[in-house]
PDB file of C-alpha atoms in Angstrom:
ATOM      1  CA  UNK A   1     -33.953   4.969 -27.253  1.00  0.00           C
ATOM      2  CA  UNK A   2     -32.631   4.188 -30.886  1.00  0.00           C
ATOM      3  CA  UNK A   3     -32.050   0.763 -31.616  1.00  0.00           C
ATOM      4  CA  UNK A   4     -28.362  -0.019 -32.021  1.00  0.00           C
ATOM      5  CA  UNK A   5     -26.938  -0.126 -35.643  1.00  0.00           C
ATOM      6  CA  UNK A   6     -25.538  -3.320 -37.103  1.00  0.00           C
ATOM      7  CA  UNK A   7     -22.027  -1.589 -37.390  1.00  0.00           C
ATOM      8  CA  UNK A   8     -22.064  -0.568 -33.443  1.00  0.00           C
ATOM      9  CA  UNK A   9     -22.546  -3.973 -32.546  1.00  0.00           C
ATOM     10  CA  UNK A  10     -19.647  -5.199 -34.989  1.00  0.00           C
ATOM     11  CA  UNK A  11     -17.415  -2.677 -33.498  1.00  0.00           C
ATOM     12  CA  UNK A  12     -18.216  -3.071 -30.509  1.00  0.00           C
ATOM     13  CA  UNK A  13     -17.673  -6.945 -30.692  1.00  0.00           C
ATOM     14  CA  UNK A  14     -14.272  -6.625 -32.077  1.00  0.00           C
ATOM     15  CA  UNK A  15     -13.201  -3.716 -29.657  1.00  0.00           C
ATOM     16  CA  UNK A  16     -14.633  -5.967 -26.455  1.00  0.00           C
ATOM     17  CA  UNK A  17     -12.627  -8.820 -27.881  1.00  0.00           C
ATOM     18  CA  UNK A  18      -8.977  -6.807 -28.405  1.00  0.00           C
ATOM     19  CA  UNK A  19      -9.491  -5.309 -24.745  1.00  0.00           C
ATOM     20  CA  UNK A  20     -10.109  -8.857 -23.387  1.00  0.00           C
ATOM     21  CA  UNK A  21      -6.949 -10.012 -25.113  1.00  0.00           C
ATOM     22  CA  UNK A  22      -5.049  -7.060 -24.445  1.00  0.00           C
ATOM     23  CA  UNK A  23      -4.508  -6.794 -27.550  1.00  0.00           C
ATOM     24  CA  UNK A  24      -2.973 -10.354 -28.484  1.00  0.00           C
ATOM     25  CA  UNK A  25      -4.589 -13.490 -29.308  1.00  0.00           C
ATOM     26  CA  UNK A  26      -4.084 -16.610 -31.130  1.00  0.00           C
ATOM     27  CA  UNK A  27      -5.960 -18.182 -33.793  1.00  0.00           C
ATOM     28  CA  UNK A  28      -8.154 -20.420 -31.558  1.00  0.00           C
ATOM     29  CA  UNK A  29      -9.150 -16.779 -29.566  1.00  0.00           C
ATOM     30  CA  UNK A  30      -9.663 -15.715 -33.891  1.00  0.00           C
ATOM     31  CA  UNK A  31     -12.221 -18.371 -34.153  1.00  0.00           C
ATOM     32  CA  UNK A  32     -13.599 -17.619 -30.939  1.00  0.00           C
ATOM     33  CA  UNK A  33     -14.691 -14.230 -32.042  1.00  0.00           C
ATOM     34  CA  UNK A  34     -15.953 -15.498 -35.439  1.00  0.00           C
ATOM     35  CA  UNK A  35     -18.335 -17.451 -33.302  1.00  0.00           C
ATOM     36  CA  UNK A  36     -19.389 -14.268 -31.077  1.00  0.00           C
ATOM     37  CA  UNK A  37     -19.604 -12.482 -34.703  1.00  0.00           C
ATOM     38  CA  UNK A  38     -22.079 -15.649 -36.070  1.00  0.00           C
ATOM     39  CA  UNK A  39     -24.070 -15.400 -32.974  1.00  0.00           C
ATOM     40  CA  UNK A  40     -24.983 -11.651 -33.462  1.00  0.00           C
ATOM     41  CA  UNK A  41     -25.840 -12.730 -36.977  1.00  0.00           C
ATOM     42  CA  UNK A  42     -23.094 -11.581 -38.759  1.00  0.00           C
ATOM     43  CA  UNK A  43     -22.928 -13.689 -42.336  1.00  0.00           C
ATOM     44  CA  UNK A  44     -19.564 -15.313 -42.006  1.00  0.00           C
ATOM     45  CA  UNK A  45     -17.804 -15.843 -45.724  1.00  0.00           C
ATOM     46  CA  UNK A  46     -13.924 -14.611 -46.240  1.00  0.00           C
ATOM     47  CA  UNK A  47     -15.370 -11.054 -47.010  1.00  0.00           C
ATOM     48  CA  UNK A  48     -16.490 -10.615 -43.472  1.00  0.00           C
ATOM     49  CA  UNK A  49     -13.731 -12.625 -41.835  1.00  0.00           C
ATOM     50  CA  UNK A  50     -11.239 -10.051 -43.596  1.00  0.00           C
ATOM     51  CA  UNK A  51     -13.066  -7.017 -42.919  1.00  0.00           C
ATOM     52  CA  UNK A  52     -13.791  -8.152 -39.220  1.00  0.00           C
ATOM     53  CA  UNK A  53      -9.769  -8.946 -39.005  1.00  0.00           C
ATOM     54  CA  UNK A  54      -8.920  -5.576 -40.208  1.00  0.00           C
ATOM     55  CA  UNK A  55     -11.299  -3.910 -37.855  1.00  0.00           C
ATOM     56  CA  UNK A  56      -9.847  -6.083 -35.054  1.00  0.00           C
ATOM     57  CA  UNK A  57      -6.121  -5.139 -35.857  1.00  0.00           C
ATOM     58  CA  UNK A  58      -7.413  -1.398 -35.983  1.00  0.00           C
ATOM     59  CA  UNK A  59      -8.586  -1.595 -33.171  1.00  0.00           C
ATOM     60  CA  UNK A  60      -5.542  -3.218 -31.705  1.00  0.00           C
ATOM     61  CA  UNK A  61      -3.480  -0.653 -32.946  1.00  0.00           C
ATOM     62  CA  UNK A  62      -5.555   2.275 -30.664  1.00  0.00           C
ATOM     63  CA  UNK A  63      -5.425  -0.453 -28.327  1.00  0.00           C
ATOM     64  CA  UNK A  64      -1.937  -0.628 -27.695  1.00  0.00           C
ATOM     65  CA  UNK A  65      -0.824   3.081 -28.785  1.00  0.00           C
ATOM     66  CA  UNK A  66      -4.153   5.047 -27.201  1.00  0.00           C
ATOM     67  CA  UNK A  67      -4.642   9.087 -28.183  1.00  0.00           C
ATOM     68  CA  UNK A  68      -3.041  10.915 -25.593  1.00  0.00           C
ATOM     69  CA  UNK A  69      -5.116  12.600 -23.344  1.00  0.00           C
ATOM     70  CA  UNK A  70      -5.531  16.719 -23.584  1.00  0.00           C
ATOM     71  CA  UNK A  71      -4.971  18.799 -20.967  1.00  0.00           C
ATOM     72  CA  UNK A  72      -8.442  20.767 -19.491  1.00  0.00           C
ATOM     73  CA  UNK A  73      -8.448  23.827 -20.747  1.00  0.00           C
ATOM     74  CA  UNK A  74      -9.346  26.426 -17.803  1.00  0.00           C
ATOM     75  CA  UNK A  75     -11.744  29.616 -18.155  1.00  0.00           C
ATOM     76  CA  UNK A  76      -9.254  31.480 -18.763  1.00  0.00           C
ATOM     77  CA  UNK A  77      -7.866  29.856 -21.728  1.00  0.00           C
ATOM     78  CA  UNK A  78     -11.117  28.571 -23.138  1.00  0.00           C
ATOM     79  CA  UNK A  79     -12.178  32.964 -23.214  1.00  0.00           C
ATOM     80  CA  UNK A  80      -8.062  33.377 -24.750  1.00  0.00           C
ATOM     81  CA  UNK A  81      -9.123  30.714 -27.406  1.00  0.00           C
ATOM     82  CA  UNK A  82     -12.536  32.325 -28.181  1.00  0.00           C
ATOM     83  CA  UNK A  83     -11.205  35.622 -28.406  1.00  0.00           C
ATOM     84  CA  UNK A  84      -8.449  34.557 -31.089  1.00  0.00           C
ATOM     85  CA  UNK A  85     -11.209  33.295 -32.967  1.00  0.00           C
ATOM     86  CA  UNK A  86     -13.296  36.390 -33.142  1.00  0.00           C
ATOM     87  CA  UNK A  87     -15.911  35.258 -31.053  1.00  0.00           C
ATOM     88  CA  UNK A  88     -17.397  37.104 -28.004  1.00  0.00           C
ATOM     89  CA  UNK A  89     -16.915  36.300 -24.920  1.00  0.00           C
ATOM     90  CA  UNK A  90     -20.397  34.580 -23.661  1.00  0.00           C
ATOM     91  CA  UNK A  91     -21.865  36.230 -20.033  1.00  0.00           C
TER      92      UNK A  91
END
């Protein structure tokens, strides 16, 4: 298994963190997360502490106005959509 990238781990934080606030917090649950961020070794300067607030907010912003969810498409539509296309149906 891959190891996990530095930016999964950042994103991840900050999307745990606006889920476990549903998606509100104050600036002593702020600091909190800067110390999460620290822990996984993130360099804390006002750079990162900007960029880490911005992905937070983003984040808050799916969290509170989530994609809507498509409908299945059934067999029969999935062969309509493939034959618009051009493409042949598969057997």
């Amino acid at each position: 298994m891959p190891a996990i990238h530095a930016v999964q781990k950042i994103a991840s934080l900050a999307a745990k963190f606006v889920v476990e606030q549903e998606g509100k917090w104050n600036h002593d649950d702020w600091e909190g997360l800067l110390q999460k961020a620290a822990k996984i070794g993130l360099e804390l300067n006002s750079e990162t502490e900007r960029n880490l607030g911005m992905l937070a907010e983003s984040a808050k912003h799916f969290y509170l106005h989530p994609p809507k969810k498509k409908a299945a498409a059934g067999p029969a539509k999935a062969v309509a959509k493939r034959a618009a296309k051009g493409e042949r149906a598969r057997a």
